[in-house]
mmCIF file of C-alpha atoms and ligand atoms in Angstrom:
data_model
loop_
_atom_site.group_PDB
_atom_site.id
_atom_site.type_symbol
_atom_site.label_atom_id
_atom_site.label_comp_id
_atom_site.label_asym_id
_atom_site.label_seq_id
_atom_site.Cartn_x
_atom_site.Cartn_y
_atom_site.Cartn_z
ATOM 1 C CA MET B 13 -0.181 -0.209 0.332
ATOM 2 C CA SER B 14 0.899 3.796 -0.269
ATOM 3 C CA THR B 15 1.165 5.683 2.669
ATOM 4 C CA THR B 16 1.741 9.660 2.014
ATOM 5 C CA ASP B 17 2.936 12.270 3.962
ATOM 6 C CA ASN B 18 2.818 15.465 2.943
ATOM 7 C CA THR B 19 4.237 18.056 4.291
ATOM 8 C CA ASN B 20 2.566 21.585 4.263
ATOM 9 C CA THR B 21 4.395 24.920 5.970
ATOM 10 C CA GLU B 22 0.600 25.937 6.820
ATOM 11 C CA ASN B 23 0.603 22.978 9.310
ATOM 12 C CA VAL B 24 -1.836 23.728 12.113
ATOM 13 C CA GLU B 25 -0.431 22.850 15.182
ATOM 14 C CA LEU B 26 -2.917 22.988 18.356
ATOM 15 C CA THR B 27 -2.588 21.833 22.077
ATOM 16 C CA ASP B 28 -5.287 19.291 23.167
ATOM 17 C CA GLU B 29 -6.860 21.980 25.150
ATOM 18 C CA GLU B 30 -6.786 24.193 21.916
ATOM 19 C CA TRP B 31 -7.989 21.156 20.366
ATOM 20 C CA ARG B 32 -10.797 20.496 22.904
ATOM 21 C CA ALA B 33 -11.506 24.353 22.384
ATOM 22 C CA ARG B 34 -12.207 24.431 19.346
ATOM 23 C CA LEU B 35 -14.065 21.206 18.636
ATOM 24 C CA THR B 36 -17.569 20.092 19.960
ATOM 25 C CA PRO B 37 -17.012 16.317 22.134
ATOM 26 C CA GLU B 38 -18.338 14.382 19.553
ATOM 27 C CA GLN B 39 -16.023 15.957 16.799
ATOM 28 C CA TYR B 40 -12.778 16.075 19.016
ATOM 29 C CA ALA B 41 -13.425 11.666 19.268
ATOM 30 C CA VAL B 42 -13.319 11.486 15.967
ATOM 31 C CA LEU B 43 -10.697 14.435 14.362
ATOM 32 C CA ARG B 44 -8.370 13.655 17.597
ATOM 33 C CA GLN B 45 -8.927 10.253 18.603
ATOM 34 C CA LYS B 46 -9.761 8.120 15.624
ATOM 35 C CA GLY B 47 -13.324 7.470 16.507
ATOM 36 C CA THR B 48 -15.868 6.420 14.016
ATOM 37 C CA GLU B 49 -19.453 7.710 14.119
ATOM 38 C CA PRO B 50 -22.189 5.548 14.066
ATOM 39 C CA ALA B 51 -22.906 4.218 10.316
ATOM 40 C CA TRP B 52 -25.794 6.363 8.666
ATOM 41 C CA SER B 53 -26.319 9.214 11.573
ATOM 42 C CA GLY B 54 -24.023 11.747 9.668
ATOM 43 C CA GLU B 55 -25.656 15.300 9.078
ATOM 44 C CA LEU B 56 -23.743 15.531 5.704
ATOM 45 C CA LEU B 57 -24.082 12.037 4.348
ATOM 46 C CA HIS B 58 -27.380 13.039 2.146
ATOM 47 C CA THR B 59 -25.817 16.494 1.340
ATOM 48 C CA GLU B 60 -26.107 17.393 -2.384
ATOM 49 C CA GLY B 61 -25.659 20.128 -4.423
ATOM 50 C CA SER B 62 -22.569 22.299 -5.950
ATOM 51 C CA GLY B 63 -19.319 23.375 -2.909
ATOM 52 C CA MET B 64 -16.354 22.107 -0.866
ATOM 53 C CA PHE B 65 -16.743 19.873 1.720
ATOM 54 C CA THR B 66 -13.614 21.063 4.274
ATOM 55 C CA CYS B 67 -11.785 19.666 7.437
ATOM 56 C CA ALA B 68 -13.595 20.888 10.512
ATOM 57 C CA GLY B 69 -10.777 20.843 12.556
ATOM 58 C CA CYS B 70 -9.139 23.298 9.884
ATOM 59 C CA GLY B 71 -11.241 24.559 7.544
ATOM 60 C CA ALA B 72 -8.810 22.695 4.577
ATOM 61 C CA GLU B 73 -10.884 22.139 1.331
ATOM 62 C CA LEU B 74 -10.496 18.590 0.829
ATOM 63 C CA PHE B 75 -13.512 17.253 -1.522
ATOM 64 C CA PRO B 76 -15.302 18.970 -4.026
ATOM 65 C CA SER B 77 -19.000 17.812 -4.158
ATOM 66 C CA THR B 78 -17.951 16.743 -7.580
ATOM 67 C CA THR B 79 -16.322 13.897 -5.771
ATOM 68 C CA LYS B 80 -19.208 12.712 -3.385
ATOM 69 C CA PHE B 81 -21.305 9.640 -4.294
ATOM 70 C CA ASP B 82 -23.639 7.339 -2.569
ATOM 71 C CA SER B 83 -22.143 4.299 -1.254
ATOM 72 C CA GLY B 84 -24.427 2.714 0.540
ATOM 73 C CA SER B 85 -22.042 2.188 3.450
ATOM 74 C CA GLY B 86 -23.652 5.014 5.908
ATOM 75 C CA TRP B 87 -20.976 7.604 5.893
ATOM 76 C CA PRO B 88 -20.322 10.391 3.300
ATOM 77 C CA SER B 89 -18.257 8.729 0.532
ATOM 78 C CA PHE B 90 -15.964 10.773 -2.257
ATOM 79 C CA PHE B 91 -14.332 8.582 -5.203
ATOM 80 C CA ARG B 92 -11.222 11.506 -4.832
ATOM 81 C CA ALA B 93 -9.673 14.497 -3.010
ATOM 82 C CA LEU B 94 -9.482 17.715 -4.161
ATOM 83 C CA THR B 95 -5.551 17.143 -4.493
ATOM 84 C CA ASP B 96 -3.204 14.653 -4.055
ATOM 85 C CA GLY B 97 -1.536 17.125 -0.985
ATOM 86 C CA VAL B 98 -4.488 17.505 0.932
ATOM 87 C CA ILE B 99 -4.516 14.138 2.217
ATOM 88 C CA ASN B 100 -2.428 11.600 4.144
ATOM 89 C CA GLU B 101 -2.725 7.869 3.970
ATOM 90 C CA HIS B 102 -1.347 5.844 6.819
ATOM 91 C CA GLU B 103 -1.570 2.011 7.373
ATOM 92 C CA ASP B 104 -4.116 1.178 10.144
ATOM 93 C CA ARG B 105 -3.703 -2.239 11.804
ATOM 94 C CA SER B 106 -6.248 -1.474 14.926
ATOM 95 C CA PHE B 107 -9.383 -3.962 15.086
ATOM 96 C CA GLY B 108 -7.272 -6.764 13.616
ATOM 97 C CA MET B 109 -7.797 -5.344 10.481
ATOM 98 C CA LYS B 110 -5.592 -4.047 7.400
ATOM 99 C CA ARG B 111 -6.901 -0.829 6.185
ATOM 100 C CA THR B 112 -5.485 2.707 5.006
ATOM 101 C CA GLU B 113 -6.502 5.720 7.573
ATOM 102 C CA ILE B 114 -7.261 9.295 5.478
ATOM 103 C CA THR B 115 -5.836 12.255 7.802
ATOM 104 C CA CYS B 116 -5.853 15.891 6.696
ATOM 105 C CA ALA B 117 -2.714 16.912 5.771
ATOM 106 C CA ARG B 118 -3.088 20.313 7.200
ATOM 107 C CA CYS B 119 -4.117 19.259 10.547
ATOM 108 C CA GLY B 120 -3.657 15.738 10.915
ATOM 109 C CA GLY B 121 -7.273 15.158 11.991
ATOM 110 C CA HIS B 122 -8.658 11.493 11.408
ATOM 111 C CA LEU B 123 -10.905 11.765 8.501
ATOM 112 C CA GLY B 124 -11.642 7.967 8.171
ATOM 113 C CA HIS B 125 -10.490 5.114 5.518
ATOM 114 C CA VAL B 126 -9.779 4.969 2.229
ATOM 115 C CA PHE B 127 -10.793 1.584 0.434
ATOM 116 C CA PRO B 128 -10.011 -0.398 -3.395
ATOM 117 C CA ASP B 129 -13.665 -0.270 -3.791
ATOM 118 C CA GLY B 130 -14.831 2.864 -5.059
ATOM 119 C CA PRO B 131 -16.287 3.550 -8.501
ATOM 120 C CA ALA B 132 -14.518 5.268 -11.673
ATOM 121 C CA PRO B 133 -12.920 6.930 -12.733
ATOM 122 C CA THR B 134 -10.224 6.168 -9.521
ATOM 123 C CA GLY B 135 -11.593 3.108 -8.087
ATOM 124 C CA GLN B 136 -11.209 4.853 -4.797
ATOM 125 C CA ARG B 137 -13.613 5.074 -1.915
ATOM 126 C CA TYR B 138 -12.801 7.740 0.493
ATOM 127 C CA CYS B 139 -15.095 7.104 3.637
ATOM 128 C CA VAL B 140 -15.269 9.893 5.654
ATOM 129 C CA ASN B 141 -16.952 10.821 9.254
ATOM 130 C CA SER B 142 -19.579 13.502 8.620
ATOM 131 C CA LEU B 143 -18.094 14.696 11.637
ATOM 132 C CA SER B 144 -15.033 15.142 10.410
ATOM 133 C CA ILE B 145 -16.093 17.473 7.840
ATOM 134 C CA ASP B 146 -18.030 20.525 7.327
ATOM 135 C CA PHE B 147 -19.884 21.554 4.164
ATOM 136 C CA THR B 148 -19.114 25.362 1.987
ATOM 137 C CA PRO B 149 -22.621 25.151 -0.803
ATOM 138 C CA ASP B 150 -20.924 27.482 -4.160
ATOM 139 C CA ALA B 151 -22.002 31.296 -3.916
ATOM 140 C CA ASP B 152 -24.306 31.722 -6.520
HETATM 141 FE FE1 LIG G 211 -7.546 19.588 8.829
#
């Protein structure tokens, strides 16, 4: 598997205390403690329309709405990130599985996992916790 570790000169590095102040307890549990929200619970699961999904921790632009698809998994799913540089990938062997964790390259926040069973054109499925992201609709 590939592991990426993008460096970003604008990295956001906060103390644990600052993260707790910035995030809700639910966001903190996912973004900073690698938790997983219950399937089908996410507010952005069925979000449609043109816009950008951003990191709920630092505001980095992560997934254009044009990359979102209905995976049937119960979590917001995307077939491609905005650019290769906005996401880092890490081997995750927790819970007896071999998965690829995805994190925000700017703040290190846990987003979810990426699986090689997505749709064309990439074949990738970025499975993202709704708690890890916000949605900004395009101005029209
Ligand atoms: Fe971030």
